[in-house]
Amino acid sequence: MIEHLSISKDNAGSFTRAFAEDLDQNDPLRHLRKEFVIPSKADLKRKTLSKPAQNGGEVEESSIYLCGNSLGLQPRRTAELVSSHLSAWATKGVFGHFTGHEDNNLPPFLHVDDVASTKMAPLVGASPSEVAVMETLTANLHFLMASFYKPTSEKYKIIIEGKAFPSDHYAVNSQIRHHDYDPQDAMVLIEPPSSGSPTISTSHVLSVIDEHAASTALILLPGIQYYTGQYFNIERITEHAHSKGILVGWDLAHAIGNVDLHLHDWGVDFAAWCNYKYLNSGPGAIAGLFVHEKHGRVNMSAKKAGEQGFRPRLSGWWGGDKATRFMMGNNFIPIQGAAGFQVGNPSALALTAVLASLEVFNQTDMTAIRAKSVSITGYLEDLLLHSAEGSQSPDPYRIITPATPDERGAQLSILLQPEMLEGVLTELEHKGVVVDERKPDVIRVAPAPLYNTYTEVWDFVQIFRKACRKVQDCQNSHREY
């Protein structure tokens, strides 16, 4: 397995494209790139979906797509599986809910969510019964907080990260208001202790928990912070929160498919994520959630004795026991585990796109994916921080993502000098490079281990450095860029 690379400034050969090509040849995951549709540079500029006829079988040059942290690329098998699903619907109608096919392993509509949960569970370190593929990320956060946020007059606060993704803020704010509390008092924001660094140490997180432990009902944090790319110590923070009697949940939008998670063993109470970033399931794809088995149990003896027998939640038909679901009774008995938190019938079409991606993931494991990620992102970092020819002036950027591999995922967030962002992005786009921006001055670059190559990383850094120099020259000459 390729380990974390460190380029030697004394070895000029390690800065060459040939060195990157050699790394690709020794990459144990290199065969998985062919599983994805890589947009060509012409695709990105073309104003039509249809491609013109190619002369003599000429192949268009691939773009450099380093934006899997925003939207993952399409697996080649997605079109095939979605087409099979549409054929099943077309030829079987309602019988497609129950009918399998000898020439295709696509599950019947009724069971596709169970198959997706089983295939997804290894990606988060859970048993299949602890995972449900359903709804969207923010909707799932609401469903989960409806069950896990039970404020009292003494313990009513929710601790969140101050720069968490806005939708998390909206969800927490509205949950607090829904219970007639004031977010100004009940929402505790963990902010970086230093204005010079946007990251937050584990010790600082724990200190905030300690400060508010007596009045806190719930903690909701990001597994990986979307802006900085910082990977929080989920295990340590969860353990500490539990020692204070506080439930803790995690937004894993930027963590699933990116880092090696062990939610069950870490004792995480609940988690939610989207599936369109590193999980490559398509724009707005159906999302997922995790509920630890201790919270998903259904006690039938208690139920028969007139007690509820399960954790309170917002309930719906699809979360009901499959054995009694079609009896159309009004006495709700949930499925054991996370599936019991489902509400409505999930889209079999959307689930099929998720299955296509999971089939690719199931050709390897998260240990191997994480190993390549540490290596290729470390290579990107080294190239950004050093150059073979050296430089007489400092780089017009700095990396704000933690330098320690254990404290980050695939993404590096690069903070540009003021007023450079638009010009640099224009240059990158012109060269067929896809990254994303966070205004006013940050670009996020995320090599996805399943389809990105070391050679692409090398090419990106050369293009990026030239773009920075060009924009700086324009600024220095006072020309309008």
Short mmCIF file of C-alpha atoms in Angstrom, two decimals:
data_model
loop_
_atom_site.label_atom_id
_atom_site.label_comp_id
_atom_site.label_asym_id
_atom_site.label_seq_id
_atom_site.Cartn_x
_atom_site.Cartn_y
_atom_site.Cartn_z
CA MET A 1 0.00 0.00 0.00
CA ILE A 2 1.25 3.49 -0.85
CA GLU A 3 2.14 5.44 2.26
CA HIS A 4 2.11 9.16 2.94
CA LEU A 5 4.58 10.74 0.56
CA SER A 6 7.05 13.46 1.40
CA ILE A 7 8.84 15.10 -1.51
CA SER A 8 12.53 15.69 -0.98
CA LYS A 9 13.61 19.22 -1.80
CA ASP A 10 17.05 17.78 -2.47
CA ASN A 11 15.74 15.40 -5.13
CA ALA A 12 14.66 17.35 -8.21
CA GLY A 13 13.31 14.16 -9.74
CA SER A 14 10.51 13.98 -7.20
CA PHE A 15 9.06 17.20 -8.64
CA THR A 16 8.75 15.81 -12.17
CA ARG A 17 5.69 14.56 -14.01
CA ALA A 18 7.53 11.27 -14.55
CA PHE A 19 7.62 10.81 -10.78
CA ALA A 20 3.84 11.30 -10.62
CA GLU A 21 3.34 8.80 -13.45
CA ASP A 22 5.41 6.27 -11.54
CA LEU A 23 3.21 6.78 -8.48
CA ASP A 24 0.17 6.08 -10.64
CA GLN A 25 1.69 2.86 -11.92
CA ASN A 26 2.14 1.68 -8.34
CA ASP A 27 -1.31 2.77 -7.16
CA PRO A 28 -3.30 -0.32 -6.07
CA LEU A 29 -6.59 1.50 -6.78
CA ARG A 30 -5.69 2.72 -10.28
CA HIS A 31 -8.05 0.21 -11.92
CA LEU A 32 -11.08 1.93 -10.35
CA ARG A 33 -10.68 5.11 -12.39
CA LYS A 34 -12.17 3.34 -15.40
CA GLU A 35 -15.35 2.86 -13.37
CA PHE A 36 -16.12 6.59 -13.72
CA VAL A 37 -17.11 8.97 -16.48
CA ILE A 38 -14.43 11.68 -16.50
CA PRO A 39 -15.72 14.84 -18.24
CA SER A 40 -13.47 16.00 -21.05
CA LYS A 41 -12.29 19.57 -21.27
CA ALA A 42 -14.49 19.92 -24.34
CA ASP A 43 -17.48 18.57 -22.37
CA LEU A 44 -17.11 21.36 -19.83
CA LYS A 45 -17.13 24.05 -22.52
CA ARG A 46 -19.74 22.52 -24.85
CA LYS A 47 -23.16 24.14 -24.73
CA THR A 48 -24.97 20.94 -25.73
CA LEU A 49 -25.29 17.54 -24.07
CA SER A 50 -24.80 15.69 -27.32
CA LYS A 51 -21.25 15.29 -28.56
CA PRO A 52 -20.21 15.91 -32.16
CA ALA A 53 -18.97 12.95 -34.19
CA GLN A 54 -15.28 12.27 -33.58
CA ASN A 55 -12.93 12.18 -36.54
CA GLY A 56 -10.84 9.04 -36.73
CA GLY A 57 -11.72 7.96 -33.19
CA GLU A 58 -9.95 10.96 -31.66
CA VAL A 59 -10.29 10.97 -27.86
CA GLU A 60 -10.99 14.26 -26.12
CA GLU A 61 -8.57 15.29 -23.37
CA SER A 62 -9.95 14.67 -19.88
CA SER A 63 -10.56 17.53 -17.50
CA ILE A 64 -8.78 17.65 -14.15
CA TYR A 65 -11.71 17.12 -11.81
CA LEU A 66 -10.76 17.79 -8.19
CA CYS A 67 -14.23 18.65 -6.98
CA GLY A 68 -15.52 15.36 -5.54
CA ASN A 69 -16.01 17.11 -2.21
CA SER A 70 -18.81 19.07 -3.86
CA LEU A 71 -20.22 16.66 -6.44
CA GLY A 72 -18.68 13.29 -7.17
CA LEU A 73 -18.33 11.99 -10.71
CA GLN A 74 -20.80 9.55 -12.25
CA PRO A 75 -19.94 5.85 -12.07
CA ARG A 76 -20.24 4.21 -15.49
CA ARG A 77 -22.57 1.58 -14.08
CA THR A 78 -25.09 4.23 -12.93
CA ALA A 79 -26.64 4.52 -16.41
CA GLU A 80 -26.83 0.72 -16.70
CA LEU A 81 -28.49 0.18 -13.33
CA VAL A 82 -30.89 3.09 -13.71
CA SER A 83 -31.84 1.78 -17.16
CA SER A 84 -32.50 -1.66 -15.63
CA HIS A 85 -34.70 -0.08 -12.95
CA LEU A 86 -36.69 1.82 -15.58
CA SER A 87 -37.10 -1.42 -17.56
CA ALA A 88 -38.37 -3.21 -14.45
CA TRP A 89 -40.90 -0.45 -13.84
CA ALA A 90 -41.92 -0.43 -17.51
CA THR A 91 -42.34 -4.20 -17.84
CA LYS A 92 -43.58 -5.16 -14.37
CA GLY A 93 -45.45 -2.13 -13.09
CA VAL A 94 -46.56 -2.63 -9.50
CA PHE A 95 -45.25 -6.22 -9.53
CA GLY A 96 -41.77 -4.69 -9.65
CA HIS A 97 -42.09 -4.17 -5.91
CA PHE A 98 -41.83 -7.91 -5.35
CA THR A 99 -40.29 -9.41 -8.52
CA GLY A 100 -36.64 -10.20 -9.11
CA HIS A 101 -35.14 -11.02 -12.50
CA GLU A 102 -32.92 -13.88 -13.59
CA ASP A 103 -30.89 -11.67 -15.91
CA ASN A 104 -30.29 -8.84 -13.42
CA ASN A 105 -29.36 -8.62 -9.74
CA LEU A 106 -31.27 -5.38 -9.14
CA PRO A 107 -33.46 -5.92 -6.06
CA PRO A 108 -37.26 -5.57 -6.13
CA PHE A 109 -38.45 -2.04 -5.34
CA LEU A 110 -39.66 -3.11 -1.90
CA HIS A 111 -36.21 -4.24 -0.78
CA VAL A 112 -33.85 -1.83 -2.53
CA ASP A 113 -33.48 0.30 0.62
CA ASP A 114 -32.39 -2.74 2.65
CA VAL A 115 -29.79 -3.68 0.05
CA ALA A 116 -28.45 -0.12 -0.02
CA SER A 117 -28.16 -0.04 3.78
CA THR A 118 -26.28 -3.34 3.81
CA LYS A 119 -23.79 -2.12 1.19
CA MET A 120 -23.37 1.28 2.85
CA ALA A 121 -22.85 0.06 6.42
CA PRO A 122 -19.13 -0.82 5.98
CA LEU A 123 -18.41 2.74 4.85
CA VAL A 124 -19.45 4.11 8.24
CA GLY A 125 -18.37 1.22 10.46
CA ALA A 126 -21.86 0.06 11.35
CA SER A 127 -24.08 -2.98 11.16
CA PRO A 128 -26.68 -2.88 8.36
CA SER A 129 -29.46 -2.47 10.93
CA GLU A 130 -27.87 0.79 12.12
CA VAL A 131 -28.04 2.44 8.69
CA ALA A 132 -30.97 3.75 6.66
CA VAL A 133 -30.76 5.29 3.19
CA MET A 134 -33.52 7.89 3.10
CA GLU A 135 -34.59 11.50 2.59
CA THR A 136 -32.03 14.33 2.40
CA LEU A 137 -29.34 15.44 4.84
CA THR A 138 -31.15 18.35 6.48
CA ALA A 139 -34.45 16.45 6.60
CA ASN A 140 -32.66 13.59 8.33
CA LEU A 141 -31.10 15.97 10.84
CA HIS A 142 -34.58 17.19 11.67
CA PHE A 143 -35.92 13.63 12.02
CA LEU A 144 -33.01 12.71 14.28
CA MET A 145 -33.18 15.82 16.43
CA ALA A 146 -36.91 15.26 16.83
CA SER A 147 -35.95 12.03 18.58
CA PHE A 148 -32.70 12.96 20.31
CA TYR A 149 -33.25 16.60 21.32
CA LYS A 150 -35.43 16.46 24.44
CA PRO A 151 -34.81 19.77 26.23
CA THR A 152 -35.73 20.36 29.85
CA SER A 153 -35.65 23.52 31.92
CA GLU A 154 -32.18 22.52 33.14
CA LYS A 155 -30.68 20.93 30.01
CA TYR A 156 -31.83 22.65 26.84
CA LYS A 157 -28.77 23.83 24.91
CA ILE A 158 -27.39 22.48 21.63
CA ILE A 159 -23.67 22.87 21.00
CA ILE A 160 -22.64 23.25 17.35
CA GLU A 161 -19.57 24.41 15.51
CA GLY A 162 -19.72 28.15 14.83
CA LYS A 163 -18.81 27.86 11.13
CA ALA A 164 -20.82 24.69 10.44
CA PHE A 165 -22.60 24.48 7.11
CA PRO A 166 -25.49 27.02 7.15
CA SER A 167 -28.19 24.34 6.83
CA ASP A 168 -27.02 22.81 10.13
CA HIS A 169 -27.41 26.20 11.77
CA TYR A 170 -30.89 26.60 10.31
CA ALA A 171 -31.93 23.15 11.47
CA VAL A 172 -30.62 23.63 15.01
CA ASN A 173 -32.07 27.13 15.25
CA SER A 174 -35.50 25.94 14.15
CA GLN A 175 -35.46 22.92 16.48
CA ILE A 176 -34.66 25.19 19.42
CA ARG A 177 -37.46 27.59 18.46
CA HIS A 178 -39.82 24.67 17.94
CA HIS A 179 -39.36 23.86 21.62
CA ASP A 180 -39.96 27.52 22.57
CA TYR A 181 -36.38 28.30 23.53
CA ASP A 182 -34.32 31.28 22.38
CA PRO A 183 -31.37 30.37 20.10
CA GLN A 184 -29.43 33.33 21.49
CA ASP A 185 -29.31 31.44 24.78
CA ALA A 186 -29.80 27.82 23.76
CA MET A 187 -27.43 27.56 20.78
CA VAL A 188 -23.77 27.40 21.83
CA LEU A 189 -21.26 28.07 19.05
CA ILE A 190 -17.76 26.62 19.17
CA GLU A 191 -15.52 29.24 17.57
CA PRO A 192 -11.78 29.07 16.84
CA PRO A 193 -9.93 30.53 19.82
CA SER A 194 -7.53 32.39 17.52
CA SER A 195 -8.51 34.77 14.73
CA GLY A 196 -5.37 33.73 12.90
CA SER A 197 -6.45 30.11 12.45
CA PRO A 198 -9.88 28.85 11.38
CA THR A 199 -9.38 25.36 12.84
CA ILE A 200 -10.49 24.15 16.27
CA SER A 201 -8.44 21.83 18.47
CA THR A 202 -10.03 18.84 20.18
CA SER A 203 -9.03 20.29 23.53
CA HIS A 204 -10.96 23.47 22.77
CA VAL A 205 -14.06 21.48 21.79
CA LEU A 206 -13.85 19.55 25.06
CA SER A 207 -13.44 22.76 27.05
CA VAL A 208 -16.63 24.20 25.55
CA ILE A 209 -18.47 20.99 26.37
CA ASP A 210 -17.20 21.20 29.95
CA GLU A 211 -18.28 24.83 30.27
CA HIS A 212 -21.85 24.12 29.18
CA ALA A 213 -22.27 20.48 30.23
CA ALA A 214 -24.79 21.18 33.00
CA SER A 215 -27.18 22.92 30.59
CA THR A 216 -26.59 21.01 27.35
CA ALA A 217 -29.05 18.49 25.94
CA LEU A 218 -27.35 17.72 22.60
CA ILE A 219 -24.18 18.23 20.57
CA LEU A 220 -24.17 18.31 16.76
CA LEU A 221 -20.81 18.63 15.00
CA PRO A 222 -19.37 18.07 11.52
CA GLY A 223 -17.16 15.04 11.04
CA ILE A 224 -15.15 17.09 8.55
CA GLN A 225 -15.55 20.85 8.44
CA TYR A 226 -16.66 21.85 4.95
CA TYR A 227 -14.63 25.09 4.74
CA THR A 228 -11.28 24.13 6.27
CA GLY A 229 -11.36 20.38 5.64
CA GLN A 230 -10.55 19.71 9.31
CA TYR A 231 -11.36 16.16 10.48
CA PHE A 232 -12.69 16.24 14.03
CA ASN A 233 -11.79 13.54 16.53
CA ILE A 234 -15.18 11.87 16.54
CA GLU A 235 -14.26 9.11 18.94
CA ARG A 236 -12.69 11.35 21.59
CA ILE A 237 -15.40 14.02 21.46
CA THR A 238 -18.20 11.45 21.58
CA GLU A 239 -16.60 9.72 24.56
CA HIS A 240 -16.21 13.02 26.41
CA ALA A 241 -19.78 14.11 25.69
CA HIS A 242 -21.11 10.80 27.01
CA SER A 243 -19.03 11.19 30.18
CA LYS A 244 -21.04 14.37 30.79
CA GLY A 245 -24.36 12.67 30.05
CA ILE A 246 -24.81 14.43 26.71
CA LEU A 247 -26.00 12.82 23.47
CA VAL A 248 -23.94 13.65 20.38
CA GLY A 249 -24.67 13.48 16.67
CA TRP A 250 -22.50 14.06 13.62
CA ASP A 251 -23.00 15.60 10.18
CA LEU A 252 -20.84 13.36 7.97
CA ALA A 253 -21.49 15.04 4.61
CA HIS A 254 -17.75 15.48 3.98
CA ALA A 255 -16.63 12.38 5.88
CA ILE A 256 -18.47 9.40 4.40
CA GLY A 257 -16.51 7.79 1.59
CA ASN A 258 -13.60 10.04 2.53
CA VAL A 259 -12.25 8.81 5.87
CA ASP A 260 -12.39 5.49 7.68
CA LEU A 261 -15.33 5.70 10.12
CA HIS A 262 -16.24 3.38 13.00
CA LEU A 263 -19.51 4.83 14.25
CA HIS A 264 -20.68 1.76 16.15
CA ASP A 265 -17.42 1.17 17.98
CA TRP A 266 -17.06 4.88 18.73
CA GLY A 267 -20.50 4.86 20.38
CA VAL A 268 -21.88 7.65 18.21
CA ASP A 269 -25.56 8.22 19.03
CA PHE A 270 -26.63 9.30 15.55
CA ALA A 271 -25.25 10.67 12.31
CA ALA A 272 -26.51 11.89 8.95
CA TRP A 273 -24.88 12.46 5.57
CA CYS A 274 -25.50 13.19 1.92
CA ASN A 275 -24.48 10.76 -0.83
CA TYR A 276 -23.60 13.08 -3.70
CA LYS A 277 -20.06 14.08 -2.70
CA TYR A 278 -17.53 11.30 -2.21
CA LEU A 279 -20.30 8.72 -2.66
CA ASN A 280 -20.91 9.77 -6.26
CA SER A 281 -24.68 9.16 -6.28
CA GLY A 282 -25.75 12.23 -8.25
CA PRO A 283 -26.92 15.79 -7.56
CA GLY A 284 -29.32 15.93 -4.60
CA ALA A 285 -29.05 12.16 -4.15
CA ILE A 286 -31.04 10.41 -1.47
CA ALA A 287 -29.14 10.65 1.82
CA GLY A 288 -28.39 8.36 4.76
CA LEU A 289 -28.42 8.18 8.51
CA PHE A 290 -26.99 6.13 11.36
CA VAL A 291 -28.68 5.31 14.67
CA HIS A 292 -26.68 3.31 17.19
CA GLU A 293 -28.26 -0.05 17.95
CA LYS A 294 -28.85 0.94 21.59
CA HIS A 295 -31.25 3.63 20.37
CA GLY A 296 -32.97 1.51 17.71
CA ARG A 297 -34.21 -1.37 19.83
CA VAL A 298 -37.91 -2.27 19.93
CA ASN A 299 -39.10 -3.92 23.14
CA MET A 300 -42.19 -5.90 22.17
CA SER A 301 -42.83 -7.03 25.76
CA ALA A 302 -43.03 -3.41 26.86
CA LYS A 303 -45.20 -2.64 23.87
CA LYS A 304 -47.65 -5.39 24.80
CA ALA A 305 -47.70 -4.10 28.37
CA GLY A 306 -49.01 -0.77 27.13
CA GLU A 307 -45.69 1.07 27.12
CA GLN A 308 -44.22 2.61 23.98
CA GLY A 309 -41.33 0.15 23.84
CA PHE A 310 -39.10 2.17 21.52
CA ARG A 311 -37.38 5.52 21.25
CA PRO A 312 -39.86 8.31 20.38
CA ARG A 313 -39.52 9.60 16.84
CA LEU A 314 -41.50 11.18 14.01
CA SER A 315 -43.10 8.07 12.56
CA GLY A 316 -44.24 7.09 9.10
CA TRP A 317 -45.48 4.06 7.19
CA TRP A 318 -42.12 2.98 5.74
CA GLY A 319 -40.58 2.80 9.19
CA GLY A 320 -43.18 0.29 10.31
CA ASP A 321 -42.54 -3.42 10.79
CA LYS A 322 -42.51 -5.07 7.35
CA ALA A 323 -44.39 -8.08 8.68
CA THR A 324 -47.41 -5.89 9.44
CA ARG A 325 -46.90 -2.98 7.04
CA PHE A 326 -49.47 -4.12 4.49
CA MET A 327 -52.07 -5.04 7.09
CA MET A 328 -52.87 -1.33 7.20
CA GLY A 329 -53.25 -1.16 10.95
CA ASN A 330 -52.95 2.08 12.90
CA ASN A 331 -50.73 0.75 15.68
CA PHE A 332 -47.19 1.75 14.72
CA ILE A 333 -44.49 -0.79 15.50
CA PRO A 334 -41.12 0.32 14.08
CA ILE A 335 -38.58 -1.84 12.33
CA GLN A 336 -35.68 -2.63 14.64
CA GLY A 337 -32.77 -0.27 14.10
CA ALA A 338 -32.30 2.78 11.89
CA ALA A 339 -34.87 1.60 9.34
CA GLY A 340 -37.53 2.30 11.96
CA PHE A 341 -36.76 6.01 11.56
CA GLN A 342 -37.86 5.96 7.92
CA VAL A 343 -41.00 7.89 7.16
CA GLY A 344 -42.06 7.75 3.51
CA ASN A 345 -41.50 5.28 0.72
CA PRO A 346 -37.98 6.06 -0.59
CA SER A 347 -37.44 6.58 -4.30
CA ALA A 348 -36.30 3.29 -5.81
CA LEU A 349 -34.92 5.27 -8.73
CA ALA A 350 -32.76 7.40 -6.43
CA LEU A 351 -31.67 4.35 -4.44
CA THR A 352 -30.57 2.62 -7.64
CA ALA A 353 -28.08 5.44 -8.32
CA VAL A 354 -26.72 4.96 -4.80
CA LEU A 355 -26.37 1.22 -5.40
CA ALA A 356 -24.33 1.87 -8.54
CA SER A 357 -21.77 3.84 -6.55
CA LEU A 358 -21.72 1.37 -3.67
CA GLU A 359 -20.90 -1.44 -6.08
CA VAL A 360 -17.69 0.45 -6.92
CA PHE A 361 -16.87 1.02 -3.25
CA ASN A 362 -17.46 -2.65 -2.55
CA GLN A 363 -14.60 -3.54 -4.92
CA THR A 364 -12.21 -2.24 -2.26
CA ASP A 365 -12.53 -1.05 1.34
CA MET A 366 -12.23 2.18 3.28
CA THR A 367 -8.82 1.21 4.66
CA ALA A 368 -7.37 1.12 1.14
CA ILE A 369 -9.28 4.23 0.06
CA ARG A 370 -8.07 6.16 3.09
CA ALA A 371 -4.48 5.02 2.53
CA LYS A 372 -4.45 6.40 -1.00
CA SER A 373 -6.20 9.56 0.16
CA VAL A 374 -3.52 10.27 2.78
CA SER A 375 -0.87 9.66 0.13
CA ILE A 376 -2.31 11.69 -2.76
CA THR A 377 -3.40 14.64 -0.61
CA GLY A 378 0.04 14.64 1.03
CA TYR A 379 1.57 14.72 -2.44
CA LEU A 380 -0.67 17.66 -3.37
CA GLU A 381 0.34 19.48 -0.20
CA ASP A 382 4.06 18.94 -0.82
CA LEU A 383 3.84 20.22 -4.39
CA LEU A 384 1.94 23.31 -3.25
CA LEU A 385 4.44 24.10 -0.51
CA HIS A 386 7.63 23.38 -2.46
CA SER A 387 8.81 23.71 -6.02
CA ALA A 388 11.84 22.28 -7.80
CA GLU A 389 13.07 25.64 -9.05
CA GLY A 390 12.43 27.50 -5.81
CA SER A 391 10.98 31.01 -5.66
CA GLN A 392 12.30 34.45 -4.90
CA SER A 393 8.98 35.56 -3.45
CA PRO A 394 6.53 33.87 -1.09
CA ASP A 395 3.55 32.04 -2.53
CA PRO A 396 0.40 34.18 -2.73
CA TYR A 397 -1.56 31.56 -0.81
CA ARG A 398 -1.50 29.37 2.27
CA ILE A 399 -3.13 26.05 3.15
CA ILE A 400 -5.59 26.42 6.04
CA THR A 401 -6.35 22.70 6.31
CA PRO A 402 -4.46 20.95 9.15
CA ALA A 403 -1.09 19.57 8.07
CA THR A 404 -1.47 16.38 10.11
CA PRO A 405 -3.09 13.63 7.97
CA ASP A 406 -5.14 12.36 10.93
CA GLU A 407 -6.78 15.77 11.14
CA ARG A 408 -7.98 16.06 7.54
CA GLY A 409 -9.59 14.10 4.73
CA ALA A 410 -8.97 14.40 1.01
CA GLN A 411 -9.57 18.15 0.82
CA LEU A 412 -7.05 20.94 1.05
CA SER A 413 -8.45 24.46 1.45
CA ILE A 414 -6.19 27.09 -0.08
CA LEU A 415 -6.53 30.68 1.12
CA LEU A 416 -5.49 33.11 -1.63
CA GLN A 417 -4.36 36.65 -1.13
CA PRO A 418 -7.22 39.18 -1.38
CA GLU A 419 -8.78 39.86 -4.80
CA MET A 420 -7.13 36.86 -6.46
CA LEU A 421 -9.95 34.31 -6.38
CA GLU A 422 -11.92 35.30 -9.46
CA GLY A 423 -8.88 35.60 -11.68
CA VAL A 424 -7.36 32.29 -10.54
CA LEU A 425 -10.65 30.45 -11.05
CA THR A 426 -10.97 31.91 -14.54
CA GLU A 427 -7.53 30.61 -15.44
CA LEU A 428 -8.21 27.17 -13.97
CA GLU A 429 -11.51 26.87 -15.80
CA HIS A 430 -9.84 27.89 -19.05
CA LYS A 431 -7.39 25.00 -18.59
CA GLY A 432 -10.13 22.47 -17.84
CA VAL A 433 -9.51 22.28 -14.08
CA VAL A 434 -12.53 21.86 -11.80
CA VAL A 435 -12.28 22.90 -8.15
CA ASP A 436 -14.71 24.86 -6.04
CA GLU A 437 -14.64 28.19 -4.28
CA ARG A 438 -15.67 29.57 -0.94
CA LYS A 439 -15.79 33.34 -1.10
CA PRO A 440 -14.05 35.60 -0.56
CA ASP A 441 -10.66 33.93 -0.99
CA VAL A 442 -10.66 30.12 -0.66
CA ILE A 443 -10.52 27.34 -3.22
CA ARG A 444 -11.08 23.76 -2.10
CA VAL A 445 -9.14 21.02 -3.86
CA ALA A 446 -10.04 17.39 -3.17
CA PRO A 447 -8.32 14.48 -4.94
CA ALA A 448 -10.83 11.61 -4.82
CA PRO A 449 -8.93 8.33 -4.34
CA LEU A 450 -11.28 6.29 -6.54
CA TYR A 451 -10.73 8.29 -9.71
CA ASN A 452 -8.07 10.97 -9.34
CA THR A 453 -4.44 10.35 -10.22
CA TYR A 454 -1.10 11.64 -9.01
CA THR A 455 -0.43 12.91 -12.52
CA GLU A 456 -3.58 15.01 -12.39
CA VAL A 457 -2.42 16.45 -9.08
CA TRP A 458 0.97 17.32 -10.61
CA ASP A 459 -0.71 18.95 -13.61
CA PHE A 460 -3.06 20.91 -11.37
CA VAL A 461 -0.25 22.39 -9.30
CA GLN A 462 1.61 23.58 -12.42
CA ILE A 463 -1.56 25.21 -13.78
CA PHE A 464 -2.44 26.69 -10.41
CA ARG A 465 1.00 28.22 -9.86
CA LYS A 466 0.95 29.79 -13.34
CA ALA A 467 -2.55 31.13 -12.71
CA CYS A 468 -1.43 32.73 -9.45
CA ARG A 469 1.58 34.33 -11.14
CA LYS A 470 -0.56 35.69 -13.97
CA VAL A 471 -3.10 37.20 -11.60
CA GLN A 472 -0.32 38.68 -9.44
CA ASP A 473 1.33 40.21 -12.51
CA CYS A 474 -1.97 41.78 -13.50
CA GLN A 475 -2.46 43.17 -10.02
CA ASN A 476 1.07 44.50 -9.85
CA SER A 477 0.76 46.28 -13.20
CA HIS A 478 -2.61 47.70 -12.12
CA ARG A 479 -4.27 46.26 -15.20
CA GLU A 480 -7.90 45.23 -14.96
CA TYR A 481 -8.08 41.45 -14.91
#
